[in-house]
Short mmCIF file of C-alpha atoms in Angstrom, two decimals:
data_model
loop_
_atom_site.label_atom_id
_atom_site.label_comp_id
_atom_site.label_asym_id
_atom_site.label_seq_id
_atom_site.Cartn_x
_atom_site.Cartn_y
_atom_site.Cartn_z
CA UNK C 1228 79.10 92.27 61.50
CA UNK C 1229 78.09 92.29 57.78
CA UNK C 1230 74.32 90.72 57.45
CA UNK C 1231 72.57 89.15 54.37
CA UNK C 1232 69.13 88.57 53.77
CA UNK C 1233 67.03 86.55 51.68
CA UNK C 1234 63.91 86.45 52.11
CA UNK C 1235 60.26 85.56 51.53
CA UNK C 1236 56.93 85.89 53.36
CA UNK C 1237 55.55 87.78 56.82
CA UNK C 1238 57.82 86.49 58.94
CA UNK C 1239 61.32 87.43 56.72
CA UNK C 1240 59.29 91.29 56.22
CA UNK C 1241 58.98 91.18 60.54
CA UNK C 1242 62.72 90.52 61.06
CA UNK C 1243 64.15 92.83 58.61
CA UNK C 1244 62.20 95.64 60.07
CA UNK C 1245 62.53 94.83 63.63
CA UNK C 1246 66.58 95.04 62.93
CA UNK C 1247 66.30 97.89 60.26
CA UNK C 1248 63.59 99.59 60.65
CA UNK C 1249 62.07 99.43 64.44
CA UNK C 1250 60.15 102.52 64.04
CA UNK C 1251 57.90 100.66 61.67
CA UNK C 1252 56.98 98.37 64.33
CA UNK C 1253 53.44 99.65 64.70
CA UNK C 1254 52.67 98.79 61.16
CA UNK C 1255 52.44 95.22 61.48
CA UNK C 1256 49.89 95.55 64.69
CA UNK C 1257 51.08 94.83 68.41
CA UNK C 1258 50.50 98.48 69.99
CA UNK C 1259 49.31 100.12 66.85
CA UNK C 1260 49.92 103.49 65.18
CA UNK C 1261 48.42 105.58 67.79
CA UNK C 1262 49.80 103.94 70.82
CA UNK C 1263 53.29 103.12 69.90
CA UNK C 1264 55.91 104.71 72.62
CA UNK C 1265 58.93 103.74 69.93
CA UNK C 1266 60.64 101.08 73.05
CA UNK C 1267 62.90 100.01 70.37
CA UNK C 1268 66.33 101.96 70.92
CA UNK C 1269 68.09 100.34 68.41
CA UNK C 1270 68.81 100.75 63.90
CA UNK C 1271 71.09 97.97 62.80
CA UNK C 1272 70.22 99.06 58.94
CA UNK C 1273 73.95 99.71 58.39
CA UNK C 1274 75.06 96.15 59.16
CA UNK C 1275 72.81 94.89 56.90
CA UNK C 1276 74.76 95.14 53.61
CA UNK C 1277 71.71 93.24 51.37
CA UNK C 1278 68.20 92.24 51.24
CA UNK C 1279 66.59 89.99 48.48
CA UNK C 1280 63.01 89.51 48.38
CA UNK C 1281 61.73 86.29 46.72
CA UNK C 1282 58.36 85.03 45.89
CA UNK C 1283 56.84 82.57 48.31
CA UNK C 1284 58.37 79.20 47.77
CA UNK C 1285 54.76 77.89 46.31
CA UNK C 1286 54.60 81.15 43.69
CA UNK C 1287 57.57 79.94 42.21
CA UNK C 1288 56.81 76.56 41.34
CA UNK C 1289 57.96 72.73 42.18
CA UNK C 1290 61.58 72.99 40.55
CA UNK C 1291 64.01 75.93 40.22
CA UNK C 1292 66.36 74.76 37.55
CA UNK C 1293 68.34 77.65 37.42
CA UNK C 1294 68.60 79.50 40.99
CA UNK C 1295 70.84 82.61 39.71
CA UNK C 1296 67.54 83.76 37.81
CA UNK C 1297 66.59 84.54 41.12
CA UNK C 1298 69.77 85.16 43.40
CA UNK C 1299 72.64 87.34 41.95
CA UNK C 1300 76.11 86.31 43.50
CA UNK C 1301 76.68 88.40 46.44
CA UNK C 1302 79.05 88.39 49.83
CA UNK C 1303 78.34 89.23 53.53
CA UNK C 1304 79.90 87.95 56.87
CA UNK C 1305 76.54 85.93 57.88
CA UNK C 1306 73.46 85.10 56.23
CA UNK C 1307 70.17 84.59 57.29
CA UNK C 1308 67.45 82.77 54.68
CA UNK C 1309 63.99 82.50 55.13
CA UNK C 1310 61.55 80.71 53.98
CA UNK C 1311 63.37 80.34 50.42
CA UNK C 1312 62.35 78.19 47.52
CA UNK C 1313 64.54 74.30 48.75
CA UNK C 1314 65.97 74.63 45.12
CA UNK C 1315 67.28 78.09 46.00
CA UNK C 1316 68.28 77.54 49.43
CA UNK C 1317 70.59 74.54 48.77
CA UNK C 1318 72.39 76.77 46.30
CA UNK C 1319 72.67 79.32 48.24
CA UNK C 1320 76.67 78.19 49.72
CA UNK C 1321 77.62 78.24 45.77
CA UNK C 1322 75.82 81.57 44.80
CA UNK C 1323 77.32 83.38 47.83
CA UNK C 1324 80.38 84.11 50.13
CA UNK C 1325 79.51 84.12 53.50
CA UNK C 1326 81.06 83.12 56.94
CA UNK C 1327 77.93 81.88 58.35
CA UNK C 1328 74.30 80.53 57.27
CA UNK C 1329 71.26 81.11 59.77
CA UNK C 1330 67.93 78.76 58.37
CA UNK C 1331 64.84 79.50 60.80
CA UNK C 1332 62.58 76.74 60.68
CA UNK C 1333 59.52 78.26 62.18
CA UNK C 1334 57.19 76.50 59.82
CA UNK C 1335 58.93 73.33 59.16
CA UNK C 1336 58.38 73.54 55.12
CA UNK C 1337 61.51 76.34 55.46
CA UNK C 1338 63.89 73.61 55.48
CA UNK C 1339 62.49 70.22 55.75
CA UNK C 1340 64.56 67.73 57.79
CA UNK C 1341 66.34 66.01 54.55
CA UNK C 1342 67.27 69.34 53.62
CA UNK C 1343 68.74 70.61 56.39
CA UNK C 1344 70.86 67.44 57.02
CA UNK C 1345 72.13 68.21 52.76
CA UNK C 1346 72.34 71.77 53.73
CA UNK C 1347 74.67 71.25 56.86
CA UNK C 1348 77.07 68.31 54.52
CA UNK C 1349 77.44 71.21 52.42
CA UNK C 1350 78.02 73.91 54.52
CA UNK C 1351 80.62 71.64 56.73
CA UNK C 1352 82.44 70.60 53.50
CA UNK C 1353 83.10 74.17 52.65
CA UNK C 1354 83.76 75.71 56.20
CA UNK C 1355 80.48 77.57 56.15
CA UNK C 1356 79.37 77.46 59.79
CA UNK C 1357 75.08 76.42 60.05
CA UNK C 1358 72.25 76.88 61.61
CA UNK C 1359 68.78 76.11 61.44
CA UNK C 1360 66.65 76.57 64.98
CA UNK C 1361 63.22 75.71 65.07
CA UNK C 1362 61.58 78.12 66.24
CA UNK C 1363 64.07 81.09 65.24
CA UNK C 1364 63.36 82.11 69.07
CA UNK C 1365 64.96 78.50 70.29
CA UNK C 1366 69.08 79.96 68.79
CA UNK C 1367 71.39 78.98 70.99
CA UNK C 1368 75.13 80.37 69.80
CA UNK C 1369 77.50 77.07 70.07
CA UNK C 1370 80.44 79.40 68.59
CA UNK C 1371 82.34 82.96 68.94
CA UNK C 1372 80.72 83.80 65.54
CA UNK C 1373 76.96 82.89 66.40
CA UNK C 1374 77.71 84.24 69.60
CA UNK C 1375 78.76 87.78 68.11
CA UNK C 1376 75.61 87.45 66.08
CA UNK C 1377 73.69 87.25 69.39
CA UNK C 1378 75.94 90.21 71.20
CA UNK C 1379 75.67 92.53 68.46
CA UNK C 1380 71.79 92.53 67.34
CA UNK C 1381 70.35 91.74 70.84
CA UNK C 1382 68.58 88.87 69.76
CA UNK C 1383 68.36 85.21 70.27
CA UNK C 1384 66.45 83.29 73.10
CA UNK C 1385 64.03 86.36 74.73
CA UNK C 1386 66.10 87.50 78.30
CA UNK C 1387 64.51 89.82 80.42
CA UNK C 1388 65.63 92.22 83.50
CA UNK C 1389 62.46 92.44 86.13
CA UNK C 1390 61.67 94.05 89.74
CA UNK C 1391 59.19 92.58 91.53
CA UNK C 1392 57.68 95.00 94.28
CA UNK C 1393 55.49 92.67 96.49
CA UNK C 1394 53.58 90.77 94.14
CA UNK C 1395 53.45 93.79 91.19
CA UNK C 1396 55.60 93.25 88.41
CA UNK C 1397 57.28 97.38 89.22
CA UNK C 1398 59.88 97.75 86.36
CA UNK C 1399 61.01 95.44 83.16
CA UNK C 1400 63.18 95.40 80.33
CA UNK C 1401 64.54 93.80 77.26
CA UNK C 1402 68.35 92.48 77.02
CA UNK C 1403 68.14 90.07 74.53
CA UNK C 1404 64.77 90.15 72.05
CA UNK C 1405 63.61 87.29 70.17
CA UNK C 1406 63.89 87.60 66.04
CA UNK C 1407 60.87 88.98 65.35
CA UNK C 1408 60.92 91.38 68.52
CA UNK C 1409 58.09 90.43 70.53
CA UNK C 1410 59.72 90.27 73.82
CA UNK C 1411 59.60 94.29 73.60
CA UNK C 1412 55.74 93.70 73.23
CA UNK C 1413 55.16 91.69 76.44
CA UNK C 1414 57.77 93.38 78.55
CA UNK C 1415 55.28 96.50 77.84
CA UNK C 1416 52.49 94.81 78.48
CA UNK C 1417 53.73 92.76 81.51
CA UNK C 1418 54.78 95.93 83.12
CA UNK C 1419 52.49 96.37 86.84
CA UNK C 1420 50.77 93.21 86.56
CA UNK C 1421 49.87 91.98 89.69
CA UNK C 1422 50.98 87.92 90.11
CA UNK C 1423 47.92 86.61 92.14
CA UNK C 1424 49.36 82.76 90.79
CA UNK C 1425 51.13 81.03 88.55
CA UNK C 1426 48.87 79.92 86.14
CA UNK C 1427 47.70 83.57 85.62
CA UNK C 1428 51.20 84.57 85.40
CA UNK C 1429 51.94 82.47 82.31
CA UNK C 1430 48.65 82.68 80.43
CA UNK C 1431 49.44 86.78 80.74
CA UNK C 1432 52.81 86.31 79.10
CA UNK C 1433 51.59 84.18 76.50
CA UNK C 1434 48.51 86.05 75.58
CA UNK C 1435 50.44 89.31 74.75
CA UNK C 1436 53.37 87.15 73.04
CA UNK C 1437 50.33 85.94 70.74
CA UNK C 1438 48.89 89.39 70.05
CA UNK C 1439 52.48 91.21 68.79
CA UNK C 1440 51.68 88.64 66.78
CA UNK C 1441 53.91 85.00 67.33
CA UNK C 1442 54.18 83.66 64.01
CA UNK C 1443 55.83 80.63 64.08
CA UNK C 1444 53.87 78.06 62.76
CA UNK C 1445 51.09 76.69 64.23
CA UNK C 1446 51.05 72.92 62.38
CA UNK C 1447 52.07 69.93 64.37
CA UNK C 1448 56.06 69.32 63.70
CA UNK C 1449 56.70 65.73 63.78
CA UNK C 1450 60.21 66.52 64.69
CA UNK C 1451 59.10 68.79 67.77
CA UNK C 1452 55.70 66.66 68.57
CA UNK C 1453 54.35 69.91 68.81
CA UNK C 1454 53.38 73.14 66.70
CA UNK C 1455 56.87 75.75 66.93
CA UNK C 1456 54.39 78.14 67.76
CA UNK C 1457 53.66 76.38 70.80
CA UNK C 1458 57.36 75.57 71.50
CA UNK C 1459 58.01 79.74 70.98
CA UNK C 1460 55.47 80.51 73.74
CA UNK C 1461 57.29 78.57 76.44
CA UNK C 1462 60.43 79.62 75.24
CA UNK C 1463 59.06 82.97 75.91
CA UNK C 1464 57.41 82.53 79.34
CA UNK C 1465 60.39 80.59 80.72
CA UNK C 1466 62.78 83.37 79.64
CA UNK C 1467 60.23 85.72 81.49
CA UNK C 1468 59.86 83.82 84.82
CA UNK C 1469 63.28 83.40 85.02
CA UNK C 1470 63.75 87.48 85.45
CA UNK C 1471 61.23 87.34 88.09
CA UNK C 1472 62.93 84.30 90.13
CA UNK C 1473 60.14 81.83 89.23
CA UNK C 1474 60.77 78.30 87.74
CA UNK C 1475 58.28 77.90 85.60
CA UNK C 1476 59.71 74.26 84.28
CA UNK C 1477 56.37 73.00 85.67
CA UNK C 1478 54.14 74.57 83.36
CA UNK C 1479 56.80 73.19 80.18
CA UNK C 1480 55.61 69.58 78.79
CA UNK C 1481 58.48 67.23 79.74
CA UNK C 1482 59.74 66.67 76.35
CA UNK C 1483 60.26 70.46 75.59
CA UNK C 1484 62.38 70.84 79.03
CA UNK C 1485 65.71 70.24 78.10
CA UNK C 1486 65.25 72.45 75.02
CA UNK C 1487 63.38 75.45 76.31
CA UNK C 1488 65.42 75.29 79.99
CA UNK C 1489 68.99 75.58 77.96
CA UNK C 1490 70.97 78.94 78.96
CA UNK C 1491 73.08 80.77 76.79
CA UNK C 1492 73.03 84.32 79.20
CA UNK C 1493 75.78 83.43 80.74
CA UNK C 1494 77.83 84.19 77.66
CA UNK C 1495 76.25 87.08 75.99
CA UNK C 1496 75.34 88.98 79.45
#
Protein backbone atom coordinates (compact mmCIF):
# COMPACT_ATOMS: atom_id res chain seq x y z
CA UNK A 1 0.00 0.00 0.00
CA UNK A 2 1.24 3.41 -1.30
CA UNK A 3 1.09 6.10 1.79
CA UNK A 4 0.97 9.96 1.68
CA UNK A 5 1.70 12.34 4.21
CA UNK A 6 1.03 15.77 5.00
CA UNK A 7 1.84 16.99 7.80
CA UNK A 8 2.34 19.56 10.55
CA UNK A 9 3.27 19.61 14.24
CA UNK A 10 4.62 16.84 17.07
CA UNK A 11 2.19 14.55 16.61
CA UNK A 12 2.46 14.24 12.38
CA UNK A 13 6.76 14.16 13.21
CA UNK A 14 5.73 10.95 15.94
CA UNK A 15 3.79 8.97 13.28
CA UNK A 16 6.03 9.34 10.41
CA UNK A 17 8.88 8.07 12.44
CA UNK A 18 7.18 5.42 14.30
CA UNK A 19 6.23 3.91 10.60
CA UNK A 20 9.57 5.07 8.91
CA UNK A 21 11.91 5.44 11.10
CA UNK A 22 11.34 3.26 14.51
CA UNK A 23 14.89 3.34 15.42
CA UNK A 24 14.48 7.00 16.16
CA UNK A 25 12.04 6.22 18.72
CA UNK A 26 14.27 7.17 21.64
CA UNK A 27 14.58 10.66 20.37
CA UNK A 28 11.31 11.87 21.22
CA UNK A 29 11.66 10.46 25.07
CA UNK A 30 9.72 7.23 26.32
CA UNK A 31 12.87 4.88 27.18
CA UNK A 32 15.51 7.31 26.15
CA UNK A 33 18.80 7.05 24.24
CA UNK A 34 20.57 4.93 26.65
CA UNK A 35 17.89 2.49 27.47
CA UNK A 36 16.25 1.84 24.23
CA UNK A 37 16.19 -2.18 23.43
CA UNK A 38 14.98 -1.17 19.59
CA UNK A 39 11.24 -3.45 20.34
CA UNK A 40 10.18 -2.03 17.12
CA UNK A 41 10.73 -4.88 14.38
CA UNK A 42 9.27 -3.15 11.75
CA UNK A 43 10.51 -0.10 8.55
CA UNK A 44 7.50 0.72 6.46
CA UNK A 45 9.70 3.76 4.83
CA UNK A 46 9.22 2.13 1.39
CA UNK A 47 5.42 2.33 1.41
CA UNK A 48 5.53 5.69 2.14
CA UNK A 49 5.93 7.24 -1.35
CA UNK A 50 5.71 11.20 0.12
CA UNK A 51 5.96 13.39 3.02
CA UNK A 52 5.08 17.20 3.07
CA UNK A 53 5.82 19.20 5.99
CA UNK A 54 3.69 22.35 6.53
CA UNK A 55 3.82 25.12 8.96
CA UNK A 56 1.48 24.88 11.91
CA UNK A 57 -1.97 25.84 10.82
CA UNK A 58 -1.65 29.24 13.10
CA UNK A 59 2.01 30.15 11.30
CA UNK A 60 0.30 30.33 8.22
CA UNK A 61 -2.34 32.67 8.80
CA UNK A 62 -6.42 32.89 8.87
CA UNK A 63 -6.95 32.31 4.97
CA UNK A 64 -4.96 30.28 2.40
CA UNK A 65 -6.15 31.68 -0.85
CA UNK A 66 -4.12 29.73 -2.94
CA UNK A 67 -3.37 26.09 -1.37
CA UNK A 68 -0.94 24.82 -4.34
CA UNK A 69 1.64 27.49 -2.90
CA UNK A 70 1.87 25.06 -0.36
CA UNK A 71 0.86 21.48 -1.73
CA UNK A 72 2.27 20.39 -5.18
CA UNK A 73 -0.16 17.87 -6.98
CA UNK A 74 0.86 14.49 -6.06
CA UNK A 75 -0.73 10.68 -6.05
CA UNK A 76 -0.61 7.79 -3.50
CA UNK A 77 -3.10 4.88 -2.69
CA UNK A 78 -4.11 6.49 0.89
CA UNK A 79 -3.47 9.61 2.56
CA UNK A 80 -3.13 10.57 5.91
CA UNK A 81 -3.29 14.63 6.88
CA UNK A 82 -2.53 16.06 9.99
CA UNK A 83 -3.11 18.83 11.56
CA UNK A 84 -3.17 20.89 8.12
CA UNK A 85 -4.12 24.48 7.59
CA UNK A 86 -8.68 23.92 7.04
CA UNK A 87 -7.97 25.96 3.78
CA UNK A 88 -5.43 23.31 2.73
CA UNK A 89 -7.09 20.34 3.95
CA UNK A 90 -10.42 20.87 2.10
CA UNK A 91 -8.36 21.10 -1.06
CA UNK A 92 -6.58 18.47 -0.54
CA UNK A 93 -9.27 15.78 -2.79
CA UNK A 94 -8.58 18.41 -5.81
CA UNK A 95 -4.71 18.79 -5.36
CA UNK A 96 -4.28 14.99 -5.10
CA UNK A 97 -5.15 11.41 -6.38
CA UNK A 98 -5.67 9.18 -3.77
CA UNK A 99 -7.91 6.10 -2.93
CA UNK A 100 -8.37 6.98 0.59
CA UNK A 101 -8.18 10.10 3.11
CA UNK A 102 -7.27 9.39 6.91
CA UNK A 103 -8.01 13.01 9.14
CA UNK A 104 -6.92 12.32 12.92
CA UNK A 105 -8.69 14.56 15.07
CA UNK A 106 -6.67 14.29 18.20
CA UNK A 107 -6.96 17.95 18.99
CA UNK A 108 -10.26 18.82 17.64
CA UNK A 109 -8.92 22.20 15.76
CA UNK A 110 -7.45 19.34 13.03
CA UNK A 111 -10.72 19.19 11.48
CA UNK A 112 -13.44 20.95 13.24
CA UNK A 113 -16.88 19.28 13.06
CA UNK A 114 -18.25 21.62 10.01
CA UNK A 115 -15.28 20.63 8.27
CA UNK A 116 -15.25 17.26 8.47
CA UNK A 117 -18.99 16.93 7.55
CA UNK A 118 -17.66 19.38 3.99
CA UNK A 119 -14.72 17.16 3.89
CA UNK A 120 -16.69 13.77 3.84
CA UNK A 121 -19.60 15.54 0.96
CA UNK A 122 -16.56 15.92 -0.92
CA UNK A 123 -14.78 12.96 -0.57
CA UNK A 124 -18.22 10.82 -1.11
CA UNK A 125 -18.99 12.87 -4.29
CA UNK A 126 -15.73 11.87 -5.79
CA UNK A 127 -15.38 8.17 -4.52
CA UNK A 128 -12.62 9.10 -2.15
CA UNK A 129 -13.23 6.82 0.84
CA UNK A 130 -12.87 9.09 4.61
CA UNK A 131 -11.90 9.07 7.73
CA UNK A 132 -11.45 11.18 10.56
CA UNK A 133 -11.19 9.25 14.23
CA UNK A 134 -10.89 11.18 17.18
CA UNK A 135 -8.44 10.14 18.85
CA UNK A 136 -6.28 8.60 15.86
CA UNK A 137 -6.04 5.54 18.47
CA UNK A 138 -10.15 5.17 18.36
CA UNK A 139 -9.79 3.79 13.96
CA UNK A 140 -11.96 1.31 13.46
CA UNK A 141 -11.61 -0.10 9.56
CA UNK A 142 -15.46 -0.22 8.24
CA UNK A 143 -13.92 -1.37 4.70
CA UNK A 144 -11.36 -3.92 2.86
CA UNK A 145 -9.25 -0.77 2.14
CA UNK A 146 -9.08 0.73 5.80
CA UNK A 147 -8.86 -2.67 6.82
CA UNK A 148 -5.59 -3.34 4.64
CA UNK A 149 -4.39 -0.09 6.09
CA UNK A 150 -4.75 -1.68 9.55
CA UNK A 151 -3.20 -5.32 8.36
CA UNK A 152 -0.33 -3.92 6.69
CA UNK A 153 1.19 -1.15 9.21
CA UNK A 154 0.09 -2.90 12.48
CA UNK A 155 -1.70 -0.10 13.69
CA UNK A 156 -5.11 0.99 14.66
CA UNK A 157 -6.93 0.42 18.08
CA UNK A 158 -3.73 -0.86 20.55
CA UNK A 159 -4.21 -5.10 20.74
CA UNK A 160 -2.09 -6.87 22.92
CA UNK A 161 -0.99 -10.75 23.43
CA UNK A 162 -0.40 -11.36 27.46
CA UNK A 163 0.46 -14.43 29.94
CA UNK A 164 -0.52 -14.08 33.16
CA UNK A 165 1.52 -16.42 35.62
CA UNK A 166 -0.43 -16.22 38.97
CA UNK A 167 -0.99 -12.71 39.45
CA UNK A 168 2.53 -11.48 37.47
CA UNK A 169 2.01 -10.13 34.21
CA UNK A 170 5.05 -13.14 32.75
CA UNK A 171 5.24 -12.30 28.96
CA UNK A 172 3.53 -9.45 26.54
CA UNK A 173 3.47 -8.27 23.19
CA UNK A 174 2.31 -5.91 20.55
CA UNK A 175 -0.07 -7.07 17.51
CA UNK A 176 -1.61 -4.10 16.59
CA UNK A 177 0.15 -0.54 17.91
CA UNK A 178 -1.65 2.59 18.17
CA UNK A 179 -0.46 5.59 15.56
CA UNK A 180 1.94 7.08 17.43
CA UNK A 181 3.36 3.65 18.87
CA UNK A 182 2.93 3.81 22.43
CA UNK A 183 1.46 0.48 23.00
CA UNK A 184 5.23 -0.81 22.42
CA UNK A 185 6.03 1.59 25.42
CA UNK A 186 3.60 0.10 27.99
CA UNK A 187 3.80 -3.47 26.84
CA UNK A 188 7.63 -2.88 28.03
CA UNK A 189 6.83 -1.39 30.89
CA UNK A 190 3.82 -3.60 31.88
CA UNK A 191 6.00 -6.58 31.51
CA UNK A 192 6.24 -8.56 35.42
CA UNK A 193 3.97 -6.31 37.09
CA UNK A 194 2.38 -7.86 39.77
CA UNK A 195 -1.79 -7.20 39.66
CA UNK A 196 -2.49 -6.81 43.47
CA UNK A 197 -6.15 -4.99 42.07
CA UNK A 198 -7.77 -3.43 39.60
CA UNK A 199 -7.48 -0.02 40.21
CA UNK A 200 -3.63 -0.42 40.37
CA UNK A 201 -3.80 -2.33 37.26
CA UNK A 202 -5.21 0.54 35.19
CA UNK A 203 -3.51 3.54 36.77
CA UNK A 204 -0.08 1.36 35.75
CA UNK A 205 -1.20 1.19 32.15
CA UNK A 206 -2.13 4.63 31.95
CA UNK A 207 0.79 6.15 33.68
CA UNK A 208 3.35 4.63 31.19
CA UNK A 209 0.84 5.37 28.14
CA UNK A 210 1.27 9.12 29.46
CA UNK A 211 5.06 9.05 29.77
CA UNK A 212 5.86 7.61 25.89
CA UNK A 213 4.26 10.55 25.75
CA UNK A 214 0.07 10.42 24.75
CA UNK A 215 -0.45 13.40 22.83
CA UNK A 216 -3.77 13.70 21.94
CA UNK A 217 -5.17 16.66 23.14
CA UNK A 218 -5.88 17.38 26.42
CA UNK A 219 -8.87 20.28 25.92
CA UNK A 220 -12.41 19.35 26.63
CA UNK A 221 -14.11 18.16 23.09
CA UNK A 222 -17.62 19.15 23.11
CA UNK A 223 -18.24 16.43 20.67
CA UNK A 224 -16.54 13.68 23.01
CA UNK A 225 -17.59 15.51 26.51
CA UNK A 226 -14.24 14.75 27.30
CA UNK A 227 -10.46 15.66 26.45
CA UNK A 228 -9.25 12.79 23.39
CA UNK A 229 -6.47 12.44 25.55
CA UNK A 230 -8.57 11.07 28.11
CA UNK A 231 -10.68 9.03 25.61
CA UNK A 232 -6.95 7.54 24.22
CA UNK A 233 -6.08 6.31 27.74
CA UNK A 234 -9.10 4.03 28.06
CA UNK A 235 -8.86 3.06 24.68
CA UNK A 236 -5.51 1.92 25.72
CA UNK A 237 -6.21 0.19 29.06
CA UNK A 238 -9.28 -1.61 27.69
CA UNK A 239 -7.24 -2.98 24.76
CA UNK A 240 -4.71 -4.08 27.56
CA UNK A 241 -7.14 -5.80 30.01
CA UNK A 242 -8.67 -7.47 27.41
CA UNK A 243 -5.20 -9.57 26.71
CA UNK A 244 -5.14 -10.38 30.28
CA UNK A 245 -8.96 -11.66 30.47
CA UNK A 246 -10.11 -8.66 32.56
CA UNK A 247 -13.19 -6.45 31.68
CA UNK A 248 -12.24 -3.41 32.55
CA UNK A 249 -15.71 -1.69 31.14
CA UNK A 250 -16.12 -0.68 34.81
CA UNK A 251 -13.41 1.63 35.09
CA UNK A 252 -14.76 3.36 31.32
CA UNK A 253 -17.34 6.41 31.99
CA UNK A 254 -20.65 5.14 30.52
CA UNK A 255 -20.76 7.42 27.65
CA UNK A 256 -17.27 6.32 26.28
CA UNK A 257 -18.44 2.44 26.46
CA UNK A 258 -19.84 1.78 23.31
CA UNK A 259 -16.92 3.60 21.63
CA UNK A 260 -13.88 2.35 23.47
CA UNK A 261 -15.58 -1.47 23.93
CA UNK A 262 -15.98 -1.73 19.83
CA UNK A 263 -13.78 -4.75 18.33
CA UNK A 264 -12.26 -4.76 15.14
CA UNK A 265 -9.58 -7.98 16.06
CA UNK A 266 -11.65 -10.20 14.82
CA UNK A 267 -10.88 -9.06 11.31
CA UNK A 268 -7.32 -8.06 11.25
CA UNK A 269 -6.11 -11.07 13.69
Amino acid sequence: MELGIIYSGKFGERFLCNLAFPKLCPQFGACGIDFCDFCKKYDFSSNIVFVKKLQEPYQIGLYVENPTEFVDKFSCELLIAINVHPDILISLPKLGEFRAIIIPACDQKWCQPGLRVQLSRICSEIGIEFHSPKPFCSFLPDSNFSLKFCRTFKIGRPVFKAKLEDNRISDLGVLISDPCGSAYYVAKKMKGFIIESREDLYKEIHQHQCAYPCMASMERDPELKEAPFHLAGYIMIYGFCKALGIDSTDFIPEYFQEIVRKSWTDKIL
